[in-house]
PDB file of C-alpha atoms in Angstrom:
ATOM      1  CA  UNK A 146     162.478  28.890  77.668  1.00  0.00           C
ATOM      2  CA  UNK A 147     165.355  30.923  79.041  1.00  0.00           C
ATOM      3  CA  UNK A 148     164.837  34.320  80.658  1.00  0.00           C
ATOM      4  CA  UNK A 149     168.040  35.502  79.018  1.00  0.00           C
ATOM      5  CA  UNK A 150     167.205  37.535  75.951  1.00  0.00           C
ATOM      6  CA  UNK A 151     170.630  38.551  74.946  1.00  0.00           C
ATOM      7  CA  UNK A 152     172.075  41.952  74.839  1.00  0.00           C
ATOM      8  CA  UNK A 153     170.732  43.017  71.444  1.00  0.00           C
ATOM      9  CA  UNK A 154     167.868  40.637  70.741  1.00  0.00           C
ATOM     10  CA  UNK A 155     164.376  42.054  71.417  1.00  0.00           C
ATOM     11  CA  UNK A 156     161.917  39.835  73.307  1.00  0.00           C
ATOM     12  CA  UNK A 157     159.656  37.655  71.261  1.00  0.00           C
ATOM     13  CA  UNK A 158     155.850  37.934  71.313  1.00  0.00           C
ATOM     14  CA  UNK A 159     155.482  34.924  73.537  1.00  0.00           C
ATOM     15  CA  UNK A 160     158.028  36.377  75.956  1.00  0.00           C
ATOM     16  CA  UNK A 161     156.176  39.695  76.092  1.00  0.00           C
ATOM     17  CA  UNK A 162     152.857  37.971  76.832  1.00  0.00           C
ATOM     18  CA  UNK A 163     154.391  35.916  79.574  1.00  0.00           C
ATOM     19  CA  UNK A 164     155.896  39.055  81.082  1.00  0.00           C
ATOM     20  CA  UNK A 165     152.549  40.853  80.985  1.00  0.00           C
ATOM     21  CA  UNK A 166     150.803  37.970  82.735  1.00  0.00           C
ATOM     22  CA  UNK A 167     153.313  38.167  85.573  1.00  0.00           C
ATOM     23  CA  UNK A 168     152.793  41.933  85.978  1.00  0.00           C
ATOM     24  CA  UNK A 169     148.964  42.013  85.660  1.00  0.00           C
ATOM     25  CA  UNK A 170     146.914  42.801  88.831  1.00  0.00           C
ATOM     26  CA  UNK A 171     144.127  40.544  90.005  1.00  0.00           C
ATOM     27  CA  UNK A 172     140.810  41.336  88.325  1.00  0.00           C
ATOM     28  CA  UNK A 173     139.153  42.279  91.609  1.00  0.00           C
ATOM     29  CA  UNK A 174     141.727  45.034  92.106  1.00  0.00           C
ATOM     30  CA  UNK A 175     141.282  46.740  88.750  1.00  0.00           C
ATOM     31  CA  UNK A 176     139.463  50.185  88.605  1.00  0.00           C
ATOM     32  CA  UNK A 177     136.449  48.571  86.949  1.00  0.00           C
ATOM     33  CA  UNK A 178     135.825  46.402  90.029  1.00  0.00           C
ATOM     34  CA  UNK A 179     137.192  48.572  92.853  1.00  0.00           C
ATOM     35  CA  UNK A 180     134.328  51.098  92.815  1.00  0.00           C
ATOM     36  CA  UNK A 181     131.491  48.557  92.886  1.00  0.00           C
ATOM     37  CA  UNK A 182     133.291  46.850  95.716  1.00  0.00           C
ATOM     38  CA  UNK A 183     133.367  50.097  97.747  1.00  0.00           C
ATOM     39  CA  UNK A 184     129.687  50.650  97.043  1.00  0.00           C
ATOM     40  CA  UNK A 185     128.949  47.163  98.233  1.00  0.00           C
ATOM     41  CA  UNK A 186     130.791  47.850 101.467  1.00  0.00           C
ATOM     42  CA  UNK A 187     128.800  51.067 102.048  1.00  0.00           C
ATOM     43  CA  UNK A 188     125.532  49.271 101.321  1.00  0.00           C
ATOM     44  CA  UNK A 189     126.449  46.582 103.760  1.00  0.00           C
ATOM     45  CA  UNK A 190     127.186  49.136 106.488  1.00  0.00           C
ATOM     46  CA  UNK A 191     123.850  50.933 105.825  1.00  0.00           C
ATOM     47  CA  UNK A 192     121.941  47.705 106.029  1.00  0.00           C
ATOM     48  CA  UNK A 193     123.687  46.874 109.274  1.00  0.00           C
ATOM     49  CA  UNK A 194     122.733  50.281 110.734  1.00  0.00           C
ATOM     50  CA  UNK A 195     119.098  49.858 109.717  1.00  0.00           C
ATOM     51  CA  UNK A 196     119.006  46.440 111.313  1.00  0.00           C
ATOM     52  CA  UNK A 197     120.440  47.860 114.534  1.00  0.00           C
ATOM     53  CA  UNK A 198     117.873  50.689 114.561  1.00  0.00           C
ATOM     54  CA  UNK A 199     115.003  48.310 114.026  1.00  0.00           C
ATOM     55  CA  UNK A 200     116.228  46.132 116.865  1.00  0.00           C
ATOM     56  CA  UNK A 201     116.484  49.105 119.279  1.00  0.00           C
ATOM     57  CA  UNK A 202     113.998  48.790 122.156  1.00  0.00           C
ATOM     58  CA  UNK A 203     113.389  52.559 122.150  1.00  0.00           C
ATOM     59  CA  UNK A 204     112.350  52.630 118.478  1.00  0.00           C
ATOM     60  CA  UNK A 205     110.286  49.504 118.867  1.00  0.00           C
ATOM     61  CA  UNK A 206     108.517  50.955 121.902  1.00  0.00           C
ATOM     62  CA  UNK A 207     107.743  54.259 120.181  1.00  0.00           C
ATOM     63  CA  UNK A 208     106.503  52.522 117.029  1.00  0.00           C
ATOM     64  CA  UNK A 209     104.348  50.107 118.880  1.00  0.00           C
ATOM     65  CA  UNK A 210     102.929  52.916 121.027  1.00  0.00           C
ATOM     66  CA  UNK A 211     102.000  54.992 117.959  1.00  0.00           C
ATOM     67  CA  UNK A 212     100.468  51.997 116.268  1.00  0.00           C
ATOM     68  CA  UNK A 213      98.490  51.171 119.395  1.00  0.00           C
ATOM     69  CA  UNK A 214      97.216  54.761 119.585  1.00  0.00           C
ATOM     70  CA  UNK A 215      95.949  54.576 116.004  1.00  0.00           C
ATOM     71  CA  UNK A 216      94.684  51.029 115.744  1.00  0.00           C
ATOM     72  CA  UNK A 217      93.529  50.434 119.298  1.00  0.00           C
ATOM     73  CA  UNK A 218      93.752  47.208 121.233  1.00  0.00           C
ATOM     74  CA  UNK A 219      93.311  44.002 119.318  1.00  0.00           C
ATOM     75  CA  UNK A 220      93.868  45.510 115.876  1.00  0.00           C
ATOM     76  CA  UNK A 221      96.761  45.292 113.485  1.00  0.00           C
ATOM     77  CA  UNK A 222      98.461  48.348 112.027  1.00  0.00           C
ATOM     78  CA  UNK A 223      97.135  47.729 108.517  1.00  0.00           C
ATOM     79  CA  UNK A 224      93.553  47.176 109.619  1.00  0.00           C
ATOM     80  CA  UNK A 225      93.655  50.282 111.906  1.00  0.00           C
ATOM     81  CA  UNK A 226      94.918  52.560 109.145  1.00  0.00           C
ATOM     82  CA  UNK A 227      92.305  51.325 106.709  1.00  0.00           C
ATOM     83  CA  UNK A 228      89.573  51.785 109.286  1.00  0.00           C
ATOM     84  CA  UNK A 229      90.767  55.319 110.023  1.00  0.00           C
ATOM     85  CA  UNK A 230      90.764  56.310 106.358  1.00  0.00           C
ATOM     86  CA  UNK A 231      87.381  54.699 105.734  1.00  0.00           C
ATOM     87  CA  UNK A 232      85.727  56.195 108.846  1.00  0.00           C
ATOM     88  CA  UNK A 233      82.576  58.076 107.637  1.00  0.00           C
ATOM     89  CA  UNK A 234      82.465  60.123 110.849  1.00  0.00           C
ATOM     90  CA  UNK A 235      85.884  61.553 110.063  1.00  0.00           C
ATOM     91  CA  UNK A 236      84.776  62.559 106.561  1.00  0.00           C
ATOM     92  CA  UNK A 237      81.591  64.122 107.951  1.00  0.00           C
ATOM     93  CA  UNK A 238      83.631  66.082 110.480  1.00  0.00           C
ATOM     94  CA  UNK A 239      85.915  67.431 107.738  1.00  0.00           C
ATOM     95  CA  UNK A 240      82.937  68.464 105.602  1.00  0.00           C
ATOM     96  CA  UNK A 241      81.268  70.145 108.583  1.00  0.00           C
ATOM     97  CA  UNK A 242      84.452  72.090 109.370  1.00  0.00           C
ATOM     98  CA  UNK A 243      84.635  73.242 105.745  1.00  0.00           C
ATOM     99  CA  UNK A 244      80.999  74.402 105.883  1.00  0.00           C
ATOM    100  CA  UNK A 245      81.677  76.241 109.156  1.00  0.00           C
ATOM    101  CA  UNK A 246      84.604  78.055 107.542  1.00  0.00           C
ATOM    102  CA  UNK A 247      82.453  79.127 104.580  1.00  0.00           C
ATOM    103  CA  UNK A 248      79.666  80.321 106.902  1.00  0.00           C
ATOM    104  CA  UNK A 249      82.158  82.269 109.021  1.00  0.00           C
ATOM    105  CA  UNK A 250      83.595  84.022 105.951  1.00  0.00           C
ATOM    106  CA  UNK A 251      80.107  84.862 104.689  1.00  0.00           C
ATOM    107  CA  UNK A 252      79.116  86.228 108.079  1.00  0.00           C
ATOM    108  CA  UNK A 253      82.222  88.403 108.218  1.00  0.00           C
ATOM    109  CA  UNK A 254      81.392  89.891 104.793  1.00  0.00           C
ATOM    110  CA  UNK A 255      77.807  90.611 105.883  1.00  0.00           C
ATOM    111  CA  UNK A 256      78.990  92.287 109.101  1.00  0.00           C
ATOM    112  CA  UNK A 257      81.367  94.506 107.134  1.00  0.00           C
ATOM    113  CA  UNK A 258      78.577  95.517 104.772  1.00  0.00           C
ATOM    114  CA  UNK A 259      76.280  96.271 107.703  1.00  0.00           C
ATOM    115  CA  UNK A 260      78.989  98.352 109.374  1.00  0.00           C
ATOM    116  CA  UNK A 261      79.511 100.385 106.195  1.00  0.00           C
ATOM    117  CA  UNK A 262      75.769 100.958 105.869  1.00  0.00           C
ATOM    118  CA  UNK A 263      75.573 102.011 109.533  1.00  0.00           C
ATOM    119  CA  UNK A 264      78.401 104.513 109.106  1.00  0.00           C
ATOM    120  CA  UNK A 265      76.781 106.003 105.997  1.00  0.00           C
ATOM    121  CA  UNK A 266      73.438 106.227 107.791  1.00  0.00           C
ATOM    122  CA  UNK A 267      75.085 107.909 110.779  1.00  0.00           C
ATOM    123  CA  UNK A 268      76.777 110.477 108.535  1.00  0.00           C
ATOM    124  CA  UNK A 269      73.450 111.205 106.872  1.00  0.00           C
ATOM    125  CA  UNK A 270      71.749 111.753 110.229  1.00  0.00           C
ATOM    126  CA  UNK A 271      74.618 114.004 111.352  1.00  0.00           C
ATOM    127  CA  UNK A 272      74.313 116.183 108.252  1.00  0.00           C
ATOM    128  CA  UNK A 273      70.549 116.345 108.677  1.00  0.00           C
ATOM    129  CA  UNK A 274      70.965 117.491 112.302  1.00  0.00           C
ATOM    130  CA  UNK A 275      73.393 120.182 111.152  1.00  0.00           C
ATOM    131  CA  UNK A 276      70.910 121.421 108.557  1.00  0.00           C
ATOM    132  CA  UNK A 277      68.157 121.467 111.187  1.00  0.00           C
ATOM    133  CA  UNK A 278      70.408 123.398 113.583  1.00  0.00           C
ATOM    134  CA  UNK A 279      71.214 125.984 110.916  1.00  0.00           C
ATOM    135  CA  UNK A 280      67.549 126.349 110.057  1.00  0.00           C
ATOM    136  CA  UNK A 281      66.681 126.787 113.730  1.00  0.00           C
ATOM    137  CA  UNK A 282      69.439 129.401 114.109  1.00  0.00           C
ATOM    138  CA  UNK A 283      68.056 131.342 111.144  1.00  0.00           C
ATOM    139  CA  UNK A 284      64.545 131.202 112.583  1.00  0.00           C
ATOM    140  CA  UNK A 285      65.795 132.461 115.937  1.00  0.00           C
ATOM    141  CA  UNK A 286      67.668 135.293 114.230  1.00  0.00           C
ATOM    142  CA  UNK A 287      64.547 136.261 112.279  1.00  0.00           C
ATOM    143  CA  UNK A 288      62.503 136.188 115.494  1.00  0.00           C
ATOM    144  CA  UNK A 289      65.039 138.458 117.211  1.00  0.00           C
ATOM    145  CA  UNK A 290      64.849 140.932 114.331  1.00  0.00           C
ATOM    146  CA  UNK A 291      61.067 140.940 114.470  1.00  0.00           C
ATOM    147  CA  UNK A 292      61.177 141.507 118.210  1.00  0.00           C
ATOM    148  CA  UNK A 293      63.581 144.431 117.798  1.00  0.00           C
ATOM    149  CA  UNK A 294      61.303 145.969 115.185  1.00  0.00           C
ATOM    150  CA  UNK A 295      58.326 145.619 117.495  1.00  0.00           C
ATOM    151  CA  UNK A 296      60.246 147.290 120.312  1.00  0.00           C
ATOM    152  CA  UNK A 297      61.249 150.151 118.015  1.00  0.00           C
ATOM    153  CA  UNK A 298      57.653 150.646 116.901  1.00  0.00           C
ATOM    154  CA  UNK A 299      56.404 150.726 120.494  1.00  0.00           C
ATOM    155  CA  UNK A 300      59.162 153.172 121.463  1.00  0.00           C
ATOM    156  CA  UNK A 301      58.272 155.434 118.514  1.00  0.00           C
ATOM    157  CA  UNK A 302      54.714 156.016 119.809  1.00  0.00           C
ATOM    158  CA  UNK A 303      52.476 157.876 117.391  1.00  0.00           C
ATOM    159  CA  UNK A 304      55.382 158.830 115.117  1.00  0.00           C
ATOM    160  CA  UNK A 305      54.711 156.031 112.670  1.00  0.00           C
ATOM    161  CA  UNK A 306      56.634 157.623 109.816  1.00  0.00           C
ATOM    162  CA  UNK A 307      59.695 158.175 111.981  1.00  0.00           C
ATOM    163  CA  UNK A 308      59.488 154.590 113.208  1.00  0.00           C
ATOM    164  CA  UNK A 309      59.315 153.304 109.631  1.00  0.00           C
ATOM    165  CA  UNK A 310      62.370 155.359 108.747  1.00  0.00           C
ATOM    166  CA  UNK A 311      64.262 153.974 111.749  1.00  0.00           C
ATOM    167  CA  UNK A 312      63.219 150.428 110.788  1.00  0.00           C
ATOM    168  CA  UNK A 313      64.470 150.965 107.279  1.00  0.00           C
ATOM    169  CA  UNK A 314      67.882 152.183 108.436  1.00  0.00           C
ATOM    170  CA  UNK A 315      68.145 149.334 110.962  1.00  0.00           C
ATOM    171  CA  UNK A 316      67.316 146.789 108.252  1.00  0.00           C
ATOM    172  CA  UNK A 317      69.963 148.331 106.003  1.00  0.00           C
ATOM    173  CA  UNK A 318      72.677 148.087 108.665  1.00  0.00           C
ATOM    174  CA  UNK A 319      71.754 144.516 109.575  1.00  0.00           C
ATOM    175  CA  UNK A 320      71.742 143.416 105.941  1.00  0.00           C
ATOM    176  CA  UNK A 321      75.322 144.478 105.410  1.00  0.00           C
ATOM    177  CA  UNK A 322      76.089 140.803 104.706  1.00  0.00           C
ATOM    178  CA  UNK A 323      74.999 138.895 101.624  1.00  0.00           C
ATOM    179  CA  UNK A 324      75.184 135.264 100.532  1.00  0.00           C
ATOM    180  CA  UNK A 325      78.166 134.401  98.329  1.00  0.00           C
ATOM    181  CA  UNK A 326      75.894 133.204  95.516  1.00  0.00           C
ATOM    182  CA  UNK A 327      72.214 133.288  94.673  1.00  0.00           C
ATOM    183  CA  UNK A 328      70.039 130.238  95.256  1.00  0.00           C
ATOM    184  CA  UNK A 329      72.879 128.408  96.980  1.00  0.00           C
ATOM    185  CA  UNK A 330      72.493 124.607  97.224  1.00  0.00           C
ATOM    186  CA  UNK A 331      74.366 123.282 100.254  1.00  0.00           C
ATOM    187  CA  UNK A 332      76.189 119.997  99.511  1.00  0.00           C
ATOM    188  CA  UNK A 333      78.848 119.326 102.162  1.00  0.00           C
ATOM    189  CA  UNK A 334      79.482 120.524 105.754  1.00  0.00           C
ATOM    190  CA  UNK A 335      82.594 121.382 107.712  1.00  0.00           C
ATOM    191  CA  UNK A 336      84.268 118.411 109.446  1.00  0.00           C
ATOM    192  CA  UNK A 337      86.515 115.378 109.070  1.00  0.00           C
ATOM    193  CA  UNK A 338      85.944 112.996 106.198  1.00  0.00           C
ATOM    194  CA  UNK A 339      88.110 110.381 104.509  1.00  0.00           C
ATOM    195  CA  UNK A 340      90.856 110.887 107.083  1.00  0.00           C
ATOM    196  CA  UNK A 341      91.262 114.671 106.670  1.00  0.00           C
ATOM    197  CA  UNK A 342      89.583 117.901 107.752  1.00  0.00           C
ATOM    198  CA  UNK A 343      87.172 119.453 105.286  1.00  0.00           C
ATOM    199  CA  UNK A 344      87.731 122.999 106.516  1.00  0.00           C
ATOM    200  CA  UNK A 345      84.684 124.677 104.989  1.00  0.00           C
ATOM    201  CA  UNK A 346      81.260 124.280 103.424  1.00  0.00           C
ATOM    202  CA  UNK A 347      80.517 123.369  99.819  1.00  0.00           C
ATOM    203  CA  UNK A 348      77.756 124.716  97.581  1.00  0.00           C
ATOM    204  CA  UNK A 349      76.847 123.265  94.210  1.00  0.00           C
ATOM    205  CA  UNK A 350      77.492 125.851  91.488  1.00  0.00           C
ATOM    206  CA  UNK A 351      77.859 125.486  87.751  1.00  0.00           C
ATOM    207  CA  UNK A 352      81.153 126.657  86.278  1.00  0.00           C
ATOM    208  CA  UNK A 353      80.990 130.408  85.711  1.00  0.00           C
ATOM    209  CA  UNK A 354      78.431 131.192  88.439  1.00  0.00           C
ATOM    210  CA  UNK A 355      79.079 134.752  89.810  1.00  0.00           C
ATOM    211  CA  UNK A 356      80.368 134.789  93.383  1.00  0.00           C
ATOM    212  CA  UNK A 357      79.876 137.885  95.557  1.00  0.00           C
ATOM    213  CA  UNK A 358      81.755 139.355  98.484  1.00  0.00           C
ATOM    214  CA  UNK A 359      79.728 138.676 101.631  1.00  0.00           C
ATOM    215  CA  UNK A 360      80.668 141.976 103.231  1.00  0.00           C
ATOM    216  CA  UNK A 361      82.794 145.077 102.849  1.00  0.00           C
ATOM    217  CA  UNK A 362      86.483 144.328 102.920  1.00  0.00           C
ATOM    218  CA  UNK A 363      89.791 144.116 101.079  1.00  0.00           C
ATOM    219  CA  UNK A 364      91.134 141.400  98.804  1.00  0.00           C
ATOM    220  CA  UNK A 365      94.311 140.117 100.494  1.00  0.00           C
ATOM    221  CA  UNK A 366      95.060 137.056  98.338  1.00  0.00           C
ATOM    222  CA  UNK A 367      94.119 135.575  94.969  1.00  0.00           C
ATOM    223  CA  UNK A 368      95.487 133.132  92.440  1.00  0.00           C
ATOM    224  CA  UNK A 369      96.448 129.446  92.323  1.00  0.00           C
ATOM    225  CA  UNK A 370      96.989 127.422  95.505  1.00  0.00           C
ATOM    226  CA  UNK A 371      97.627 123.715  95.973  1.00  0.00           C
ATOM    227  CA  UNK A 372      94.405 121.852  96.722  1.00  0.00           C
ATOM    228  CA  UNK A 373      92.195 124.941  96.358  1.00  0.00           C
ATOM    229  CA  UNK A 374      92.941 125.478  92.680  1.00  0.00           C
ATOM    230  CA  UNK A 375      92.190 129.150  92.019  1.00  0.00           C
ATOM    231  CA  UNK A 376      91.166 130.993  95.209  1.00  0.00           C
ATOM    232  CA  UNK A 377      90.419 134.462  96.613  1.00  0.00           C
ATOM    233  CA  UNK A 378      90.714 135.736 100.210  1.00  0.00           C
ATOM    234  CA  UNK A 379      88.754 138.777 101.428  1.00  0.00           C
ATOM    235  CA  UNK A 380      89.463 140.342 104.814  1.00  0.00           C
ATOM    236  CA  UNK A 381      86.435 142.019 106.407  1.00  0.00           C
ATOM    237  CA  UNK A 382      86.484 145.009 108.737  1.00  0.00           C
ATOM    238  CA  UNK A 383      86.516 142.832 111.865  1.00  0.00           C
ATOM    239  CA  UNK A 384      89.597 140.914 110.653  1.00  0.00           C
ATOM    240  CA  UNK A 385      87.708 137.804 109.589  1.00  0.00           C
ATOM    241  CA  UNK A 386      88.883 136.335 106.283  1.00  0.00           C
ATOM    242  CA  UNK A 387      86.630 134.489 103.845  1.00  0.00           C
ATOM    243  CA  UNK A 388      88.169 132.115 101.330  1.00  0.00           C
ATOM    244  CA  UNK A 389      86.536 130.935  98.103  1.00  0.00           C
ATOM    245  CA  UNK A 390      88.161 127.884  96.463  1.00  0.00           C
ATOM    246  CA  UNK A 391      88.011 125.861  93.199  1.00  0.00           C
ATOM    247  CA  UNK A 392      87.243 128.998  91.154  1.00  0.00           C
ATOM    248  CA  UNK A 393      87.404 129.232  87.369  1.00  0.00           C
ATOM    249  CA  UNK A 394      88.535 132.885  87.486  1.00  0.00           C
ATOM    250  CA  UNK A 395      89.000 135.893  89.795  1.00  0.00           C
ATOM    251  CA  UNK A 396      87.666 139.359  88.895  1.00  0.00           C
ATOM    252  CA  UNK A 397      89.173 141.319  91.826  1.00  0.00           C
ATOM    253  CA  UNK A 398      92.831 142.049  92.405  1.00  0.00           C
ATOM    254  CA  UNK A 399      94.882 141.952  95.613  1.00  0.00           C
ATOM    255  CA  UNK A 400      94.571 145.218  97.530  1.00  0.00           C
ATOM    256  CA  UNK A 401      91.216 146.081  95.973  1.00  0.00           C
ATOM    257  CA  UNK A 402      88.439 147.260  98.293  1.00  0.00           C
ATOM    258  CA  UNK A 403      85.089 145.564  97.731  1.00  0.00           C
ATOM    259  CA  UNK A 404      81.568 146.076  99.051  1.00  0.00           C
ATOM    260  CA  UNK A 405      78.991 143.515 100.031  1.00  0.00           C
ATOM    261  CA  UNK A 406      77.458 142.062  96.876  1.00  0.00           C
ATOM    262  CA  UNK A 407      80.354 142.898  94.530  1.00  0.00           C
ATOM    263  CA  UNK A 408      81.151 140.049  92.133  1.00  0.00           C
ATOM    264  CA  UNK A 409      84.722 138.982  92.895  1.00  0.00           C
ATOM    265  CA  UNK A 410      85.054 135.598  91.141  1.00  0.00           C
ATOM    266  CA  UNK A 411      83.383 132.870  89.096  1.00  0.00           C
ATOM    267  CA  UNK A 412      82.854 129.322  90.403  1.00  0.00           C
ATOM    268  CA  UNK A 413      84.726 126.431  88.843  1.00  0.00           C
ATOM    269  CA  UNK A 414      86.218 122.974  89.284  1.00  0.00           C
ATOM    270  CA  UNK A 415      89.942 123.614  89.811  1.00  0.00           C
ATOM    271  CA  UNK A 416      92.282 122.044  92.378  1.00  0.00           C
ATOM    272  CA  UNK A 417      91.275 118.975  94.417  1.00  0.00           C
ATOM    273  CA  UNK A 418      87.658 118.920  93.341  1.00  0.00           C
ATOM    274  CA  UNK A 419      85.246 116.199  92.254  1.00  0.00           C
ATOM    275  CA  UNK A 420      82.781 118.527  90.520  1.00  0.00           C
ATOM    276  CA  UNK A 421      81.892 122.197  89.987  1.00  0.00           C
ATOM    277  CA  UNK A 422      81.173 123.877  93.336  1.00  0.00           C
ATOM    278  CA  UNK A 423      82.126 126.699  95.693  1.00  0.00           C
ATOM    279  CA  UNK A 424      84.270 125.863  98.706  1.00  0.00           C
ATOM    280  CA  UNK A 425      83.763 128.513 101.429  1.00  0.00           C
ATOM    281  CA  UNK A 426      85.998 128.887 104.488  1.00  0.00           C
ATOM    282  CA  UNK A 427      85.773 131.323 107.409  1.00  0.00           C
ATOM    283  CA  UNK A 428      89.021 132.213 109.209  1.00  0.00           C
ATOM    284  CA  UNK A 429      88.598 134.561 112.229  1.00  0.00           C
ATOM    285  CA  UNK A 430      91.543 136.947 112.421  1.00  0.00           C
ATOM    286  CA  UNK A 431      92.980 135.251 109.345  1.00  0.00           C
ATOM    287  CA  UNK A 432      93.895 132.187 111.449  1.00  0.00           C
ATOM    288  CA  UNK A 433      92.668 128.615 111.426  1.00  0.00           C
ATOM    289  CA  UNK A 434      89.325 127.852 109.743  1.00  0.00           C
ATOM    290  CA  UNK A 435      86.182 127.318 111.808  1.00  0.00           C
ATOM    291  CA  UNK A 436      82.777 125.818 111.067  1.00  0.00           C
ATOM    292  CA  UNK A 437      81.144 128.467 108.835  1.00  0.00           C
ATOM    293  CA  UNK A 438      77.576 127.509 109.789  1.00  0.00           C
ATOM    294  CA  UNK A 439      77.268 129.480 113.088  1.00  0.00           C
ATOM    295  CA  UNK A 440      79.176 132.448 111.656  1.00  0.00           C
ATOM    296  CA  UNK A 441      76.868 132.609 108.624  1.00  0.00           C
ATOM    297  CA  UNK A 442      73.752 132.131 110.753  1.00  0.00           C
ATOM    298  CA  UNK A 443      74.696 135.074 112.983  1.00  0.00           C
ATOM    299  CA  UNK A 444      74.751 137.282 109.885  1.00  0.00           C
ATOM    300  CA  UNK A 445      71.585 135.848 108.377  1.00  0.00           C
ATOM    301  CA  UNK A 446      73.268 134.320 105.348  1.00  0.00           C
ATOM    302  CA  UNK A 447      73.430 130.655 106.386  1.00  0.00           C
TER     303      UNK A 447
END
């Protein structure tokens, strides 16, 4: 068959097939086989690297040392691993450590509970000591009054009527102070609690209980105040200011002059309060609050 096809004659089918066979690449060089061949080369290189690593004396020494540490002399790696996993002493040790952890957690919880109980007990004893101190101060004040009366009687001689009159006037001047409410039930002292200063004393009082001015003075403040709810401030003649807080209402106005025993407000549960009560503060000179207990005891209204 001649390669000459003529100028105008198209190639025949047989000629086209023969031409395609001459131009076709080898099968190993086609895209379908080139990629697997590259993967085979990479796999071969990886296998060669693994073989080199396994034959390294450093790796072999480290592996054999680790195996010897686990299995011990005279044992194979497989038998040493199985013995380690099946060792009952190891399981007992793990269980004992778990029990120790549980006991430690339980002991910590018990110690916390004991500490909380100790703190509460200490606070109770502290409040009881404060009550005892206030009671002792009142008893001492009463004894001083009785002693003064006895001295006045002895100084009066036979003038019994005059002495009685003097006693009466002395009693009237000393009783110029009155308790803020009748039958007061003390519930909370002055001092720090829950991370803040409780700057006064609390007395249980149902909402609407009449509250009286403790002495003669002037109302210098009244109305709502953050934390106190509704409040009233009375300044006494010596400059001391009393503050009543958590009130339901105020019956005296700012600038009004009041006498001891005048009803100036009604107790309530306003502001930062957990229940109906009277919050009483004493502020000498209108400054920072002090513990009211000694101040009240000096005036016989603790």
